[in-house]
Coordinates of N, CA and C in Angstrom, one line a residue:
X9 N 21.9 -30.4 -50.5 CA 21.2 -30.8 -51.7 C 22.3 -31.0 -52.8
X10 N 22.2 -32.0 -53.6 CA 23.2 -32.3 -54.6 C 22.6 -32.1 -56.0
X11 N 23.4 -32.0 -57.0 CA 22.9 -31.8 -58.4 C 22.1 -33.0 -58.8
X12 N 20.9 -32.8 -59.3 CA 20.1 -33.9 -59.7 C 19.0 -34.4 -58.7
X13 N 19.2 -33.9 -57.5 CA 18.3 -34.4 -56.4 C 16.8 -34.0 -56.7
X14 N 16.6 -32.8 -57.2 CA 15.2 -32.3 -57.4 C 14.6 -33.1 -58.6
X15 N 15.4 -33.7 -59.4 CA 15.0 -34.5 -60.6 C 14.8 -36.0 -60.2
X16 N 15.1 -36.3 -59.0 CA 15.0 -37.7 -58.5 C 16.1 -38.6 -59.0
X17 N 17.3 -38.0 -59.3 CA 18.4 -38.8 -59.7 C 19.3 -39.1 -58.5
X18 N 20.0 -40.2 -58.6 CA 20.9 -40.6 -57.5 C 22.1 -39.6 -57.4
X19 N 22.7 -39.6 -56.3 CA 23.8 -38.7 -56.0 C 25.1 -39.0 -56.8
X20 N 25.3 -40.3 -57.1 CA 26.5 -40.7 -57.9 C 26.2 -42.0 -58.6
X21 N 27.1 -42.4 -59.5 CA 27.0 -43.7 -60.2 C 26.0 -43.6 -61.3
X22 N 25.6 -44.8 -61.8 CA 24.7 -45.0 -62.9 C 23.4 -44.2 -62.7
X23 N 23.0 -43.4 -63.7 CA 21.8 -42.6 -63.6 C 21.9 -41.3 -62.9
X24 N 23.1 -41.0 -62.4 CA 23.3 -39.6 -61.7 C 23.5 -38.6 -62.8
X25 N 23.3 -37.3 -62.5 CA 23.5 -36.2 -63.4 C 25.0 -36.2 -63.9
X26 N 25.1 -36.1 -65.2 CA 26.5 -36.2 -65.8 C 27.2 -34.9 -65.5
X27 N 28.5 -35.0 -65.2 CA 29.3 -33.8 -64.9 C 29.7 -33.0 -66.2
X28 N 30.3 -31.9 -66.0 CA 30.7 -31.0 -67.1 C 31.8 -31.6 -67.9
X29 N 32.8 -32.2 -67.3 CA 34.0 -32.7 -68.1 C 33.5 -33.9 -69.1
X30 N 32.7 -34.8 -68.7 CA 32.3 -35.8 -69.6 C 31.4 -35.2 -70.7
X31 N 30.6 -34.2 -70.4 CA 29.8 -33.5 -71.4 C 30.7 -32.8 -72.5
X32 N 31.7 -32.1 -72.0 CA 32.6 -31.4 -72.9 C 33.4 -32.4 -73.7
X33 N 33.9 -33.4 -73.1 CA 34.6 -34.4 -73.8 C 33.8 -35.1 -74.9
X34 N 32.5 -35.4 -74.6 CA 31.6 -36.0 -75.5 C 31.4 -35.0 -76.7
X35 N 31.2 -33.8 -76.5 CA 31.1 -32.8 -77.6 C 32.3 -32.7 -78.4
X36 N 33.5 -32.7 -77.8 CA 34.7 -32.6 -78.6 C 34.9 -33.9 -79.4
X37 N 34.5 -35.1 -78.8 CA 34.6 -36.3 -79.5 C 33.6 -36.4 -80.7
X38 N 32.4 -35.9 -80.5 CA 31.4 -35.9 -81.6 C 31.9 -35.0 -82.7
X39 N 32.4 -33.9 -82.4 CA 32.9 -32.9 -83.4 C 34.1 -33.5 -84.2
X40 N 35.0 -34.1 -83.4 CA 36.2 -34.7 -84.1 C 35.8 -35.8 -85.0
X41 N 35.0 -36.7 -84.5 CA 34.5 -37.8 -85.4 C 33.8 -37.3 -86.6
X42 N 33.0 -36.2 -86.4 CA 32.2 -35.7 -87.6 C 33.2 -35.1 -88.6
X43 N 34.3 -34.4 -88.1 CA 35.3 -33.9 -89.0 C 36.0 -35.0 -89.8
X44 N 36.3 -36.1 -89.1 CA 37.0 -37.2 -89.8 C 36.1 -37.8 -90.9
X45 N 34.8 -38.0 -90.6 CA 33.9 -38.6 -91.5 C 33.7 -37.6 -92.7
X46 N 33.5 -36.3 -92.4 CA 33.2 -35.3 -93.4 C 34.4 -35.2 -94.4
X47 N 35.6 -35.2 -93.8 CA 36.8 -35.1 -94.7 C 36.9 -36.3 -95.5
X48 N 36.6 -37.5 -94.9 CA 36.7 -38.8 -95.7 C 35.7 -38.8 -96.9
X49 N 34.6 -38.2 -96.7 CA 33.5 -38.2 -97.7 C 33.7 -37.1 -98.7
X50 N 33.9 -35.9 -98.2 CA 33.9 -34.7 -99.0 C 35.2 -34.0 -99.3
X51 N 36.3 -34.5 -98.7 CA 37.6 -34.0 -98.9 C 37.9 -32.9 -97.9
X52 N 39.1 -32.3 -98.0 CA 39.6 -31.3 -97.1 C 38.9 -30.0 -97.3
X53 N 38.2 -29.8 -98.3 CA 37.4 -28.5 -98.5 C 36.4 -28.3 -97.4
X54 N 36.1 -29.3 -96.6 CA 35.2 -29.1 -95.5 C 35.8 -28.3 -94.4
X55 N 37.2 -28.3 -94.4 CA 37.9 -27.5 -93.4 C 38.5 -26.2 -93.9
X56 N 39.0 -26.2 -95.2 CA 39.6 -25.1 -95.7 C 38.9 -24.4 -96.9
X57 N 37.8 -25.0 -97.3 CA 37.1 -24.4 -98.5 C 36.2 -23.2 -98.1
X58 N 35.5 -22.7 -99.1 CA 34.6 -21.6 -98.9 C 33.3 -21.8 -99.7
X59 N 32.9 -23.0 -99.8 CA 31.6 -23.3 -100.5 C 30.7 -24.2 -99.6
X60 N 29.8 -24.8 -100.2 CA 28.8 -25.6 -99.5 C 29.4 -26.7 -98.6
X61 N 30.6 -27.2 -99.0 CA 31.2 -28.3 -98.3 C 31.6 -27.9 -96.8
X62 N 31.7 -26.6 -96.6 CA 32.1 -26.2 -95.2 C 31.0 -26.5 -94.2
X63 N 29.8 -26.7 -94.6 CA 28.7 -27.1 -93.7 C 28.6 -28.6 -93.5
X64 N 29.4 -29.4 -94.2 CA 29.3 -30.8 -94.1 C 29.7 -31.4 -92.8
X65 N 30.6 -30.8 -92.0 CA 30.9 -31.2 -90.7 C 29.6 -31.1 -89.8
X66 N 28.9 -30.0 -89.9 CA 27.7 -29.8 -89.1 C 26.6 -30.8 -89.6
X67 N 26.5 -31.1 -90.9 CA 25.5 -32.0 -91.3 C 25.9 -33.4 -90.8
X68 N 27.1 -33.8 -90.9 CA 27.5 -35.1 -90.4 C 27.3 -35.2 -88.9
X69 N 27.6 -34.2 -88.2 CA 27.3 -34.1 -86.7 C 25.8 -34.3 -86.5
X70 N 25.0 -33.6 -87.2 CA 23.6 -33.6 -87.0 C 23.0 -35.0 -87.2
X71 N 23.4 -35.6 -88.3 CA 22.9 -37.0 -88.6 C 23.5 -38.0 -87.5
X72 N 24.7 -37.9 -87.2 CA 25.3 -38.9 -86.3 C 24.7 -38.7 -84.9
X73 N 24.6 -37.5 -84.4 CA 24.1 -37.3 -83.1 C 22.6 -37.7 -83.0
X74 N 21.8 -37.3 -84.0 CA 20.4 -37.6 -84.0 C 20.1 -39.1 -84.1
X75 N 20.7 -39.7 -85.0 CA 20.4 -41.2 -85.2 C 20.9 -42.0 -84.0
X76 N 22.2 -41.8 -83.6 CA 22.7 -42.5 -82.5 C 21.9 -42.3 -81.2
X77 N 21.5 -41.0 -80.9 CA 20.8 -40.7 -79.7 C 19.4 -41.4 -79.8
X78 N 18.8 -41.4 -80.9 CA 17.5 -42.1 -81.0 C 17.6 -43.6 -80.8
X79 N 18.7 -44.2 -81.4 CA 18.8 -45.6 -81.3 C 19.4 -46.1 -80.0
X80 N 20.4 -45.4 -79.4 CA 21.2 -45.8 -78.3 C 21.1 -45.0 -77.0
X81 N 20.4 -43.8 -77.2 CA 20.3 -42.9 -76.0 C 21.6 -42.0 -75.8
X82 N 22.4 -42.0 -76.9 CA 23.6 -41.1 -76.8 C 24.3 -41.0 -78.1
X83 N 25.0 -39.9 -78.3 CA 25.8 -39.7 -79.5 C 27.1 -40.5 -79.4
X84 N 27.9 -40.5 -80.4 CA 29.1 -41.3 -80.4 C 30.0 -40.8 -79.2
X85 N 30.2 -39.5 -79.1 CA 31.0 -38.9 -78.0 C 30.4 -39.3 -76.7
X86 N 29.1 -39.2 -76.5 CA 28.5 -39.5 -75.3 C 28.6 -41.0 -74.9
X87 N 28.5 -41.9 -75.9 CA 28.7 -43.3 -75.6 C 30.2 -43.5 -75.1
X88 N 31.1 -42.9 -75.8 CA 32.5 -43.1 -75.4 C 32.8 -42.5 -74.0
X89 N 32.1 -41.3 -73.7 CA 32.3 -40.7 -72.4 C 31.5 -41.4 -71.3
X90 N 30.6 -42.3 -71.6 CA 29.9 -43.0 -70.6 C 28.7 -42.2 -70.1
X91 N 28.1 -41.3 -70.9 CA 26.9 -40.6 -70.5 C 25.9 -40.8 -71.6
X92 N 24.6 -40.4 -71.3 CA 23.6 -40.5 -72.2 C 22.4 -39.6 -71.9
X93 N 21.4 -39.6 -72.8 CA 20.3 -38.8 -72.7 C 19.1 -39.6 -72.3
X94 N 18.3 -39.2 -71.3 CA 17.1 -39.9 -70.9 C 16.0 -38.9 -70.8
X95 N 14.7 -39.4 -70.9 CA 13.6 -38.5 -70.6 C 13.3 -38.6 -69.1
X96 N 12.9 -37.5 -68.5 CA 12.6 -37.4 -67.1 C 11.4 -38.3 -66.7
X97 N 10.5 -38.5 -67.6 CA 9.3 -39.3 -67.3 C 9.6 -40.8 -67.5
X98 N 10.8 -41.2 -67.9 CA 11.2 -42.6 -68.0 C 10.8 -43.2 -69.4
X99 N 10.1 -42.6 -70.2 CA 9.7 -43.1 -71.5 C 10.9 -43.1 -72.5
X100 N 10.7 -43.8 -73.6 CA 11.8 -43.8 -74.6 C 11.9 -42.4 -75.2
X101 N 13.1 -42.1 -75.8 CA 13.3 -40.8 -76.4 C 12.5 -40.7 -77.7
X102 N 12.3 -41.7 -78.4 CA 11.6 -41.6 -79.7 C 12.6 -41.0 -80.8
X103 N 12.0 -40.5 -81.8 CA 12.9 -39.8 -82.9 C 12.9 -38.3 -82.8
X104 N 11.7 -37.7 -82.5 CA 11.7 -36.3 -82.6 C 12.5 -35.6 -81.5
X105 N 12.6 -36.1 -80.3 CA 13.4 -35.5 -79.3 C 14.9 -35.4 -79.6
X106 N 15.5 -36.6 -80.1 CA 16.9 -36.5 -80.5 C 17.1 -35.5 -81.6
X107 N 16.2 -35.5 -82.6 CA 16.4 -34.6 -83.8 C 16.3 -33.2 -83.3
X108 N 15.2 -32.9 -82.5 CA 15.1 -31.5 -82.0 C 16.2 -31.1 -81.1
X109 N 16.7 -32.0 -80.2 CA 17.8 -31.7 -79.3 C 19.1 -31.4 -80.1
X110 N 19.4 -32.2 -81.2 CA 20.5 -32.0 -82.0 C 20.4 -30.7 -82.8
X111 N 19.2 -30.4 -83.3 CA 19.0 -29.2 -84.1 C 19.2 -27.9 -83.2
X112 N 18.7 -28.0 -81.9 CA 18.9 -26.9 -81.0 C 20.4 -26.8 -80.6
X113 N 21.1 -27.9 -80.4 CA 22.5 -27.9 -80.1 C 23.3 -27.3 -81.2
X114 N 22.9 -27.6 -82.4 CA 23.6 -27.1 -83.6 C 23.5 -25.5 -83.7
X115 N 22.5 -25.0 -83.1 CA 22.3 -23.5 -83.1 C 23.2 -22.9 -82.0
X116 N 23.8 -23.7 -81.1 CA 24.7 -23.3 -80.0 C 24.0 -22.6 -78.9
X117 N 23.4 -21.5 -79.1 CA 22.9 -20.7 -78.0 C 21.9 -21.4 -77.1
X118 N 20.9 -22.1 -77.6 CA 20.0 -22.8 -76.6 C 20.8 -23.9 -75.8
X119 N 21.9 -24.4 -76.3 CA 22.6 -25.4 -75.6 C 23.6 -24.8 -74.6
X120 N 24.0 -23.6 -74.7 CA 24.9 -23.0 -73.7 C 24.2 -22.2 -72.7
X121 N 22.9 -22.0 -72.8 CA 22.1 -21.3 -71.8 C 21.7 -22.4 -70.8
X122 N 22.4 -22.4 -69.6 CA 22.2 -23.5 -68.7 C 21.4 -23.0 -67.5
X123 N 20.4 -23.9 -67.2 CA 19.5 -23.6 -66.0 C 19.9 -24.4 -64.8
X124 N 18.9 -24.7 -64.0 CA 19.0 -25.5 -62.8 C 19.4 -26.9 -63.2
X125 N 20.1 -27.5 -62.3 CA 20.5 -28.9 -62.4 C 21.4 -29.2 -63.6
X126 N 22.2 -28.2 -64.0 CA 23.1 -28.4 -65.2 C 22.3 -28.8 -66.5
X127 N 21.1 -28.3 -66.6 CA 20.3 -28.7 -67.8 C 20.3 -27.5 -68.7
X128 N 20.8 -27.6 -69.9 CA 20.7 -26.6 -70.9 C 19.3 -26.4 -71.4
X129 N 19.0 -25.3 -72.0 CA 17.7 -24.9 -72.5 C 17.1 -26.0 -73.3
X130 N 18.0 -26.7 -74.1 CA 17.5 -27.8 -75.0 C 16.8 -28.9 -74.1
X131 N 17.5 -29.3 -73.0 CA 16.9 -30.3 -72.2 C 15.7 -29.9 -71.4
X132 N 15.7 -28.6 -71.0 CA 14.5 -28.1 -70.3 C 13.3 -28.1 -71.2
X133 N 13.5 -27.7 -72.5 CA 12.4 -27.7 -73.4 C 11.9 -29.1 -73.8
X134 N 12.8 -30.1 -73.8 CA 12.4 -31.4 -74.3 C 12.1 -32.4 -73.2
X135 N 12.3 -32.0 -71.9 CA 12.0 -32.9 -70.8 C 13.1 -34.0 -70.7
X136 N 14.3 -33.7 -71.1 CA 15.4 -34.7 -71.0 C 16.5 -34.2 -70.1
X137 N 17.4 -35.2 -69.8 CA 18.6 -34.9 -68.9 C 19.7 -35.8 -69.3
X138 N 20.9 -35.3 -69.2 CA 22.1 -36.1 -69.5 C 22.6 -36.8 -68.2
X139 N 22.7 -38.1 -68.2 CA 23.1 -38.8 -67.0 C 24.3 -39.7 -67.3
X140 N 24.9 -40.2 -66.2 CA 26.0 -41.1 -66.3 C 25.5 -42.5 -66.6
X141 N 26.1 -43.2 -67.5 CA 25.7 -44.5 -67.9 C 26.5 -45.6 -67.2
X142 N 27.6 -45.3 -66.6 CA 28.4 -46.3 -65.9 C 28.2 -46.4 -64.5

């Protein structure tokens, strides 16, 4: 049995379950891009300050990941890494799933509790899975 088989996903290639390295790379890419945008808009206090601006990287990440996932099926980092989010039932993601997924990912714990088929709690709750797009 291979990862993704019980979900009806192919063993490899387009539509197969995304591996750990592309997922980690996507998250690092998303966070780095969010840092660059937040620093460009709010200044270096987002990194070294101690006021409300320190949360702006997270806010930029939330907006970027939610909007891009709703529109394209993946965040900036996921698009670069060649992975994306789909619903298991094949329907479109809509808006509330990407927003809910990003909100839960921002809380960290639901996203690092991983169950069967490499699916974090966020994906299990929302009926989604991260797949290879290439």
